[in-house]
Tab-separated table of C-alpha atoms and ligand atoms in Angstrom:
chain	number	residue	atom	x	y	z
A	1	UNK	CA	-8.943	19.621	-9.251
A	2	UNK	CA	-6.622	22.480	-10.232
A	3	UNK	CA	-3.270	22.936	-8.532
A	4	UNK	CA	-4.433	26.299	-7.143
A	5	UNK	CA	-7.315	24.853	-5.174
A	6	UNK	CA	-5.121	22.355	-3.283
A	7	UNK	CA	-4.231	23.123	0.331
A	8	UNK	CA	-0.617	23.784	1.222
A	9	UNK	CA	0.918	21.119	3.443
A	10	UNK	CA	0.569	17.345	3.606
A	11	UNK	CA	2.044	14.995	6.181
A	12	UNK	CA	2.724	11.516	4.797
A	13	UNK	CA	3.341	8.885	7.485
A	14	UNK	CA	5.169	6.003	5.822
A	15	UNK	CA	6.383	8.449	3.178
A	16	UNK	CA	9.718	6.670	2.651
A	17	UNK	CA	8.038	3.430	1.641
A	18	UNK	CA	7.095	2.135	-1.778
A	19	UNK	CA	3.683	3.827	-2.165
A	20	UNK	CA	4.454	6.666	0.254
A	21	UNK	CA	7.474	7.908	-1.692
A	22	UNK	CA	5.460	8.048	-4.926
A	23	UNK	CA	2.758	9.926	-3.024
A	24	UNK	CA	5.347	12.444	-1.749
A	25	UNK	CA	6.557	12.939	-5.354
A	26	UNK	CA	3.022	13.501	-6.613
A	27	UNK	CA	2.072	15.976	-3.859
A	28	UNK	CA	5.236	18.022	-4.442
A	29	UNK	CA	4.543	17.969	-8.179
A	30	UNK	CA	1.116	19.427	-7.407
A	31	UNK	CA	2.753	22.336	-5.587
A	32	UNK	CA	2.311	21.216	-1.983
A	33	UNK	CA	4.757	21.170	0.909
A	34	UNK	CA	5.333	17.648	2.233
A	35	UNK	CA	6.409	16.349	5.636
A	36	UNK	CA	7.429	12.699	5.495
A	37	UNK	CA	7.238	10.822	8.806
A	38	UNK	CA	8.923	7.428	8.778
A	39	UNK	CA	10.914	5.106	11.040
A	40	UNK	CA	12.558	3.379	8.034
A	41	UNK	CA	11.328	-0.025	9.168
A	42	UNK	CA	10.521	-1.219	5.633
A	43	UNK	CA	10.980	2.116	3.864
A	44	UNK	CA	14.279	3.445	2.597
A	45	UNK	CA	16.069	6.761	2.666
A	46	UNK	CA	17.016	6.354	-0.956
A	47	UNK	CA	13.322	6.406	-1.974
A	48	UNK	CA	13.127	10.029	-0.858
A	49	UNK	CA	16.776	11.044	-1.292
A	50	UNK	CA	16.100	12.971	-4.540
A	51	UNK	CA	13.504	15.090	-2.697
A	52	UNK	CA	15.906	16.315	-0.022
A	53	UNK	CA	17.063	19.215	-2.160
A	54	UNK	CA	13.507	20.522	-2.411
A	55	UNK	CA	12.926	23.119	0.332
A	56	UNK	CA	9.258	22.180	0.439
A	57	UNK	CA	10.168	18.655	1.610
A	58	UNK	CA	11.056	17.625	5.149
A	59	UNK	CA	11.673	14.279	6.858
A	60	UNK	CA	10.867	13.524	10.478
A	61	UNK	CA	12.293	10.207	11.628
A	62	UNK	CA	9.713	8.907	14.080
A	63	UNK	CA	7.740	5.806	14.955
A	64	UNK	CA	4.027	6.590	14.804
A	65	UNK	CA	3.274	4.043	17.533
A	66	UNK	CA	5.814	5.221	20.093
A	67	UNK	CA	6.794	8.811	19.311
A	68	UNK	CA	4.693	11.913	19.877
A	69	UNK	CA	4.739	14.196	16.859
A	70	UNK	CA	5.273	17.900	17.528
A	71	UNK	CA	2.281	20.096	16.692
A	72	UNK	CA	2.688	21.085	13.050
A	73	UNK	CA	0.424	23.107	10.792
A	74	UNK	CA	-0.729	20.612	8.177
A	75	UNK	CA	-3.840	20.478	6.007
A	76	UNK	CA	-3.778	16.790	5.093
A	77	UNK	CA	-2.552	13.718	6.991
A	78	UNK	CA	-2.026	10.531	4.965
A	79	UNK	CA	-1.395	7.467	7.147
A	80	UNK	CA	0.530	4.852	5.172
A	81	UNK	CA	2.769	3.805	8.058
A	82	UNK	CA	2.683	0.005	8.218
A	83	UNK	CA	4.676	-2.812	6.705
A	84	UNK	CA	2.598	-4.213	3.848
A	85	UNK	CA	4.243	-7.363	2.530
A	86	UNK	CA	3.258	-10.603	4.307
A	87	UNK	CA	6.858	-11.678	5.148
A	88	UNK	CA	7.613	-8.200	6.504
A	89	UNK	CA	4.474	-7.723	8.568
A	90	UNK	CA	4.706	-11.306	9.883
A	91	UNK	CA	8.374	-10.892	10.858
A	92	UNK	CA	7.316	-8.914	13.952
A	93	UNK	CA	3.548	-9.342	14.259
A	94	UNK	CA	3.167	-7.558	17.598
A	95	UNK	CA	4.923	-4.503	16.196
A	96	UNK	CA	2.685	-4.642	13.094
A	97	UNK	CA	-0.448	-4.658	15.233
A	98	UNK	CA	0.823	-1.816	17.439
A	99	UNK	CA	1.803	0.284	14.432
A	100	UNK	CA	-1.647	-0.099	12.949
A	101	UNK	CA	-3.676	0.380	16.114
A	102	UNK	CA	-1.643	2.695	18.355
A	103	UNK	CA	0.024	4.439	15.408
A	104	UNK	CA	-3.329	5.134	13.776
A	105	UNK	CA	-4.742	6.339	17.090
A	106	UNK	CA	-1.819	8.743	17.508
A	107	UNK	CA	-2.119	10.113	13.980
A	108	UNK	CA	-5.874	10.564	14.283
A	109	UNK	CA	-5.329	12.547	17.491
A	110	UNK	CA	-2.605	14.577	15.762
A	111	UNK	CA	-4.950	15.378	12.852
A	112	UNK	CA	-7.786	16.285	15.221
A	113	UNK	CA	-5.545	18.678	17.210
A	114	UNK	CA	-4.470	20.448	14.039
A	115	UNK	CA	-7.911	20.282	12.333
A	116	UNK	CA	-6.347	18.478	9.381
A	117	UNK	CA	-8.180	16.182	6.986
A	118	UNK	CA	-7.127	12.523	7.465
A	119	UNK	CA	-6.761	9.616	5.034
A	120	UNK	CA	-6.135	6.058	6.204
A	121	UNK	CA	-4.363	3.558	3.932
A	122	UNK	CA	-6.461	0.493	4.659
A	123	UNK	CA	-6.385	-2.700	2.664
A	124	UNK	CA	-8.329	-5.355	0.796
A	125	UNK	CA	-7.053	-7.640	3.581
A	126	UNK	CA	-9.950	-6.386	5.720
A	127	UNK	CA	-12.047	-8.712	3.507
A	128	UNK	CA	-9.785	-11.655	4.497
A	129	UNK	CA	-10.423	-14.741	2.341
A	130	UNK	CA	-13.594	-13.266	0.852
A	131	UNK	CA	-16.823	-15.165	0.242
A	132	UNK	CA	-18.157	-12.276	-1.853
A	133	UNK	CA	-16.607	-11.723	-5.253
A	134	UNK	CA	-15.769	-9.091	-6.415
A	135	UNK	CA	-15.446	-7.304	-3.095
A	136	UNK	CA	-17.740	-4.340	-2.403
A	137	UNK	CA	-17.164	-1.950	0.469
A	138	UNK	CA	-20.324	-3.072	2.286
A	139	UNK	CA	-18.925	-6.622	2.661
A	140	UNK	CA	-17.772	-7.201	6.270
A	141	UNK	CA	-15.132	-9.746	5.412
A	142	UNK	CA	-13.991	-13.234	6.374
A	143	UNK	CA	-10.842	-12.896	8.471
A	144	UNK	CA	-9.131	-15.479	10.672
A	145	UNK	CA	-8.619	-13.390	13.824
A	146	UNK	CA	-5.844	-15.605	15.239
A	147	UNK	CA	-3.948	-16.608	12.101
A	148	UNK	CA	-0.559	-15.463	10.842
A	149	UNK	CA	-2.113	-12.655	8.790
A	150	UNK	CA	-4.234	-11.365	11.678
A	151	UNK	CA	-1.627	-8.881	12.954
A	152	UNK	CA	-2.095	-7.000	9.695
A	153	UNK	CA	-5.727	-7.770	8.785
A	154	UNK	CA	-7.108	-7.190	12.264
A	155	UNK	CA	-4.720	-4.286	12.869
A	156	UNK	CA	-6.109	-2.588	9.758
A	157	UNK	CA	-9.695	-3.432	10.756
A	158	UNK	CA	-9.164	-1.921	14.217
A	159	UNK	CA	-7.598	1.107	12.544
A	160	UNK	CA	-10.716	1.569	10.390
A	161	UNK	CA	-12.852	1.314	13.497
A	162	UNK	CA	-10.783	4.057	15.180
A	163	UNK	CA	-11.164	6.219	12.051
A	164	UNK	CA	-14.950	6.043	12.106
A	165	UNK	CA	-15.123	6.519	15.887
A	166	UNK	CA	-13.174	9.760	15.420
A	167	UNK	CA	-15.374	10.709	12.482
A	168	UNK	CA	-18.519	10.247	14.583
A	169	UNK	CA	-17.252	12.781	17.103
A	170	UNK	CA	-17.885	15.313	14.357
A	171	UNK	CA	-14.451	16.814	14.884
A	172	UNK	CA	-12.484	15.022	12.185
A	173	UNK	CA	-12.900	14.559	8.439
A	174	UNK	CA	-11.703	11.004	7.704
A	175	UNK	CA	-11.375	9.112	4.440
A	176	UNK	CA	-10.486	5.415	4.241
A	177	UNK	CA	-8.917	3.860	1.118
A	178	UNK	CA	-9.080	0.066	0.899
A	179	UNK	CA	-6.064	-0.558	-1.278
A	180	UNK	CA	-5.781	-3.720	-3.400
A	181	UNK	CA	-2.454	-5.257	-4.499
A	182	UNK	CA	-0.293	-2.463	-5.868
A	183	UNK	CA	3.086	-2.777	-7.574
A	184	UNK	CA	5.705	-0.676	-9.311
A	185	UNK	CA	9.217	0.765	-9.068
A	186	UNK	CA	10.729	1.140	-5.559
A	187	UNK	CA	9.348	-2.103	-4.204
A	188	UNK	CA	12.173	-3.792	-2.343
A	189	UNK	CA	13.888	-6.739	-4.008
A	190	UNK	CA	13.400	-8.565	-0.682
A	191	UNK	CA	9.813	-7.357	-0.359
A	192	UNK	CA	8.455	-10.876	-0.757
A	193	UNK	CA	5.302	-9.870	-2.601
A	194	UNK	CA	4.490	-11.557	-5.844
A	195	UNK	CA	5.283	-8.942	-8.484
A	196	UNK	CA	8.698	-7.990	-7.126
A	197	UNK	CA	9.537	-11.647	-6.423
A	198	UNK	CA	8.685	-12.794	-9.955
A	199	UNK	CA	10.442	-9.869	-11.646
A	200	UNK	CA	13.639	-10.192	-9.600
A	201	UNK	CA	13.642	-13.981	-10.006
A	202	UNK	CA	13.173	-13.651	-13.787
A	203	UNK	CA	15.888	-10.998	-14.107
A	204	UNK	CA	18.347	-13.090	-12.108
A	205	UNK	CA	17.422	-16.393	-13.776
A	206	UNK	CA	16.332	-17.864	-10.444
A	207	UNK	CA	13.346	-20.176	-9.914
A	208	UNK	CA	10.023	-18.343	-10.015
A	209	UNK	CA	8.208	-19.425	-6.863
A	210	UNK	CA	4.503	-20.070	-7.336
A	211	UNK	CA	2.812	-20.765	-4.001
A	212	UNK	CA	0.156	-23.480	-4.044
A	213	UNK	CA	-1.178	-24.482	-7.460
A	214	UNK	CA	-1.073	-20.884	-8.698
A	215	UNK	CA	-4.814	-20.821	-9.382
A	216	UNK	CA	-5.506	-18.208	-6.688
A	217	UNK	CA	-6.203	-14.745	-8.092
A	218	UNK	CA	-5.215	-11.150	-7.420
A	219	UNK	CA	-5.912	-7.852	-9.209
A	220	UNK	CA	-2.837	-5.695	-9.676
A	221	UNK	CA	-2.848	-1.901	-9.668
A	222	UNK	CA	0.081	0.169	-10.930
A	223	UNK	CA	1.395	2.611	-8.337
A	224	UNK	CA	0.726	5.811	-10.328
A	225	UNK	CA	-2.954	4.870	-10.603
A	226	UNK	CA	-3.171	4.232	-6.869
A	227	UNK	CA	-1.486	7.519	-5.969
A	228	UNK	CA	-3.883	9.424	-8.222
A	229	UNK	CA	-6.748	7.680	-6.429
A	230	UNK	CA	-5.392	8.487	-2.962
A	231	UNK	CA	-5.086	12.180	-3.801
A	232	UNK	CA	-8.548	12.241	-5.391
A	233	UNK	CA	-10.036	10.636	-2.278
A	234	UNK	CA	-8.308	13.146	-0.013
A	235	UNK	CA	-9.242	16.106	-2.241
A	236	UNK	CA	-12.925	15.342	-2.886
A	237	UNK	CA	-15.018	17.961	-1.086
A	238	UNK	CA	-17.834	15.749	0.136
A	239	UNK	CA	-16.568	13.165	2.622
A	240	UNK	CA	-17.513	9.661	1.439
A	241	UNK	CA	-19.763	7.926	3.969
A	242	UNK	CA	-17.547	4.856	4.211
A	243	UNK	CA	-14.357	3.299	2.845
A	244	UNK	CA	-13.524	3.391	-0.852
A	245	UNK	CA	-11.860	0.503	-2.706
A	246	UNK	CA	-8.856	1.550	-4.793
A	247	UNK	CA	-7.521	-1.148	-7.085
A	248	UNK	CA	-7.466	-2.420	-10.631
A	249	UNK	CA	-10.398	-4.744	-11.327
A	250	UNK	CA	-8.488	-6.805	-13.923
A	251	UNK	CA	-8.090	-10.168	-12.183
A	252	UNK	CA	-5.307	-12.687	-12.878
A	253	UNK	CA	-4.330	-16.109	-11.617
A	254	UNK	CA	-0.902	-16.206	-9.997
A	255	UNK	CA	0.308	-18.624	-12.689
A	256	UNK	CA	-0.921	-16.224	-15.330
A	257	UNK	CA	1.133	-13.444	-13.745
A	258	UNK	CA	4.217	-15.694	-13.840
A	259	UNK	CA	3.643	-16.207	-17.574
A	260	UNK	CA	3.199	-12.487	-18.172
A	261	UNK	CA	6.428	-11.689	-16.339
A	262	UNK	CA	8.229	-14.261	-18.505
A	263	UNK	CA	6.852	-12.510	-21.584
A	264	UNK	CA	8.112	-9.140	-20.325
A	265	UNK	CA	11.552	-10.459	-19.319
A	266	UNK	CA	13.328	-13.004	-21.506
A	267	UNK	CA	14.574	-15.485	-18.887
A	268	UNK	CA	15.780	-19.005	-18.332
A	269	UNK	CA	14.071	-18.994	-14.921
A	270	UNK	CA	11.778	-21.959	-14.379
A	271	UNK	CA	8.459	-21.913	-12.574
A	272	UNK	CA	8.499	-24.019	-9.397
A	273	UNK	CA	5.693	-24.740	-6.947
A	274	UNK	CA	6.036	-24.087	-3.216
A	275	UNK	CA	3.571	-24.602	-0.333
A	276	UNK	CA	0.713	-22.140	-0.066
A	277	UNK	CA	1.030	-20.014	3.109
A	278	UNK	CA	-1.863	-20.441	5.541
A	279	UNK	CA	-4.932	-18.209	5.187
A	280	UNK	CA	-3.802	-17.102	1.702
A	281	UNK	CA	-6.937	-15.560	0.114
A	282	UNK	CA	-8.190	-17.565	-2.886
A	283	UNK	CA	-9.721	-14.796	-4.970
A	284	UNK	CA	-9.492	-11.055	-4.843
A	285	UNK	CA	-10.865	-8.363	-7.089
A	286	UNK	CA	-12.174	-4.912	-6.198
A	287	UNK	CA	-15.583	-3.593	-7.086
A	288	UNK	CA	-14.617	0.025	-7.833
A	289	UNK	CA	-18.085	1.415	-8.530
A	290	UNK	CA	-17.827	3.721	-5.510
A	291	UNK	CA	-14.444	5.163	-6.570
A	292	UNK	CA	-15.756	5.672	-10.103
A	293	UNK	CA	-18.905	7.433	-8.894
A	294	UNK	CA	-17.428	9.564	-6.104
A	295	UNK	CA	-13.961	10.321	-7.476
A	296	UNK	CA	-14.339	9.732	-11.201
A	297	UNK	CA	-11.304	7.496	-10.684
A	298	UNK	CA	-10.439	4.471	-12.712
A	299	UNK	CA	-7.060	2.791	-13.224
A	300	UNK	CA	-5.377	3.510	-16.545
A	301	UNK	CA	-2.182	1.433	-16.632
A	302	UNK	CA	-2.697	-2.099	-17.972
A	303	UNK	CA	-0.730	-4.937	-16.361
A	304	UNK	CA	1.501	-5.468	-19.389
A	305	UNK	CA	2.619	-1.820	-19.338
A	306	UNK	CA	3.049	-1.660	-15.559
A	307	UNK	CA	5.101	-4.861	-15.571
A	308	UNK	CA	7.356	-3.442	-18.289
A	309	UNK	CA	7.922	-0.243	-16.248
A	310	UNK	CA	8.624	-2.211	-13.081
A	311	UNK	CA	10.938	-4.650	-14.870
A	312	UNK	CA	12.870	-1.735	-16.417
A	313	UNK	CA	13.372	-0.227	-12.962
A	314	UNK	CA	14.488	-3.515	-11.355
A	315	UNK	CA	16.852	-4.175	-14.259
A	316	UNK	CA	19.193	-1.541	-12.739
A	317	UNK	CA	21.266	-3.694	-10.310
A	318	UNK	CA	21.451	-0.903	-7.685
A	319	UNK	CA	17.666	-0.976	-7.458
A	320	UNK	CA	17.846	-4.623	-6.434
A	321	UNK	CA	20.370	-3.956	-3.657
A	322	UNK	CA	19.062	-5.218	-0.340
A	323	UNK	CA	19.261	-3.236	2.887
A	324	UNK	CA	18.407	-5.482	5.792
A	325	UNK	CA	19.479	-3.477	8.807
A	326	UNK	CA	16.135	-1.739	9.351
A	327	UNK	CA	14.163	-4.961	9.142
A	328	UNK	CA	16.592	-6.634	11.526
A	329	UNK	CA	16.198	-3.921	14.162
A	330	UNK	CA	14.227	-5.339	17.123
A	331	UNK	CA	10.957	-3.760	18.245
A	332	UNK	CA	11.268	-1.056	20.934
B	1	NAD	P1	6.051	-0.202	2.570
B	1	NAD	O1	6.447	-1.218	3.578
B	1	NAD	O2	6.934	0.028	1.397
B	1	NAD	O3	5.797	1.210	3.246
B	1	NAD	C1	5.406	1.367	4.580
B	1	NAD	C2	6.172	2.529	5.168
B	1	NAD	O4	5.738	2.721	6.526
B	1	NAD	C3	7.677	2.288	5.214
B	1	NAD	O5	8.366	3.431	4.783
B	1	NAD	C4	7.947	1.997	6.681
B	1	NAD	O6	9.272	2.282	7.073
B	1	NAD	C5	6.896	2.877	7.339
B	1	NAD	N1	6.552	2.440	8.689
B	1	NAD	C6	6.239	1.187	9.111
B	1	NAD	N2	5.989	1.184	10.415
B	1	NAD	C7	6.124	2.463	10.850
B	1	NAD	C8	6.013	3.108	12.103
B	1	NAD	N3	5.675	2.414	13.222
B	1	NAD	N4	6.252	4.440	12.191
B	1	NAD	C9	6.597	5.154	11.081
B	1	NAD	N5	6.722	4.599	9.858
B	1	NAD	C10	6.486	3.272	9.752
B	1	NAD	O7	4.587	-0.619	2.081
B	1	NAD	P2	3.682	-0.022	0.906
B	1	NAD	O8	3.408	-1.098	-0.045
B	1	NAD	O9	4.232	1.252	0.427
B	1	NAD	O10	2.327	0.253	1.705
B	1	NAD	C11	2.001	1.552	2.181
B	1	NAD	C12	0.664	1.518	2.888
B	1	NAD	O11	-0.367	1.085	1.988
B	1	NAD	C13	0.621	0.553	4.071
B	1	NAD	O12	-0.141	1.121	5.100
B	1	NAD	C14	-0.084	-0.661	3.524
B	1	NAD	O13	-0.761	-1.379	4.522
B	1	NAD	C15	-1.043	-0.028	2.519
B	1	NAD	N6	-1.381	-0.994	1.460
B	1	NAD	C16	-0.471	-1.270	0.487
B	1	NAD	C17	-0.804	-2.205	-0.479
B	1	NAD	C18	0.148	-2.551	-1.592
B	1	NAD	O14	-0.166	-3.455	-2.367
B	1	NAD	N7	1.276	-1.898	-1.736
B	1	NAD	C19	-2.040	-2.870	-0.438
B	1	NAD	C20	-2.911	-2.565	0.597
B	1	NAD	C21	-2.585	-1.607	1.539
B	2	UDP	N1	2.815	-15.581	-4.180
B	2	UDP	C1	3.452	-16.513	-4.984
B	2	UDP	N2	4.798	-16.456	-5.088
B	2	UDP	C2	5.552	-15.512	-4.472
B	2	UDP	C3	4.901	-14.527	-3.672
B	2	UDP	C4	3.528	-14.604	-3.550
B	2	UDP	O1	2.812	-17.402	-5.569
B	2	UDP	O2	6.788	-15.529	-4.633
B	2	UDP	C5	1.337	-15.633	-4.080
B	2	UDP	C6	0.770	-15.566	-2.680
B	2	UDP	O3	0.684	-16.853	-2.111
B	2	UDP	C7	-0.588	-14.936	-2.939
B	2	UDP	C8	-0.343	-14.021	-4.125
B	2	UDP	O4	0.859	-14.484	-4.734
B	2	UDP	O5	-1.514	-15.925	-3.310
B	2	UDP	C9	-0.163	-12.558	-3.737
B	2	UDP	O6	0.784	-12.522	-2.701
B	2	UDP	P1	1.381	-11.151	-2.143
B	2	UDP	O7	2.288	-11.519	-1.013
B	2	UDP	O8	1.934	-10.346	-3.246
B	2	UDP	O9	0.126	-10.351	-1.605
B	2	UDP	P2	-1.167	-10.766	-0.743
B	2	UDP	O10	-1.166	-12.219	-0.450
B	2	UDP	O11	-1.052	-9.952	0.481
B	2	UDP	O12	-2.297	-10.406	-1.633
């Protein structure tokens, strides 16, 4: 799509987070105005600090679950507002569920009032510990509804349900991206997810923590590929009938990832084994046929290259600095 055919203003809820801040960058680079809505729960001001000098960029500090947004003229609403790393979303599970259910409900209503197009950042976690491999969008999933991951998995499933209920009213154009494990610069050093953990541990010569036997698999997508996919899904004229998987179908065992990180970063860090968290999915890999067919989207950055970019970014000590005050703030 050419820059000239893009609409003018996008609202990005969760725009100060890891993926959201890259999305804000990409939308501005395509000539759009961007309103970032964030409560800085897991996101950081420094992710968007370089954008503050751009007059087309604006931040609204708000919680999507508890604050009412003012009516604003926007063409696109991206909802990325939700903690995404298991330790973060499990640190306050009730808040995670409310953000995903009530927050999504509020943003859908906001988009409907303003006649904006809406995109929901959903997740491969809606498939739970999948019995179908690779995962296609028509698979209904295998989720423990009362486990420690449920606040996120079920919150995202309820959010999808709200999206399609709104869609069926005929008054809202909704797109749902089921995002698979994504990594890259601007993850937090204390994020707790595998790629940032392994890279920071390797850089600092600390033990690299493999959970379980390390034979479980994930498929890792570099953030620039994901952001391109999110914009393509929002921009495509014909609304896809259902959710669209966005992820890199190259699948790796966790132990394999540890070895690849050690190849990218010369380190004396040793691999150690720690207990596997409960309900940890055993295998995960997206079937991206739908994204290929509808969006002509396919990931381009191989793991080796993405790891090198991410390691280079984390090798700057300031990028590993930890800000804990937002995460420590109690729920309202
Ligand atoms: P992140 O934690 O870095 O970003 C989430 C952002 O949402 C943060 O800026 C946070 O402060 C904000 N936020 C959280 N609760 C909020 C609330 N109630 N009101 C306003 N803002 C709020 O996580 P991320 O990895 O960038 O993930 C972004 C989105 O993509 C999330 O919705 C996540 O579920 C989804 N997703 C990410 C991945 C991945 O691998 N990164 C995979 C699947 C889905
Ligand atoms: N994992 C690991 N060591 C870590 C962090 C995670 O072995 O330091 C494992 C985790 O148990 C899971 C996989 O890596 O099997 C991916 O975990 P992550 O938290 O990144 O994402 P998710 O489980 O949500 O896919």
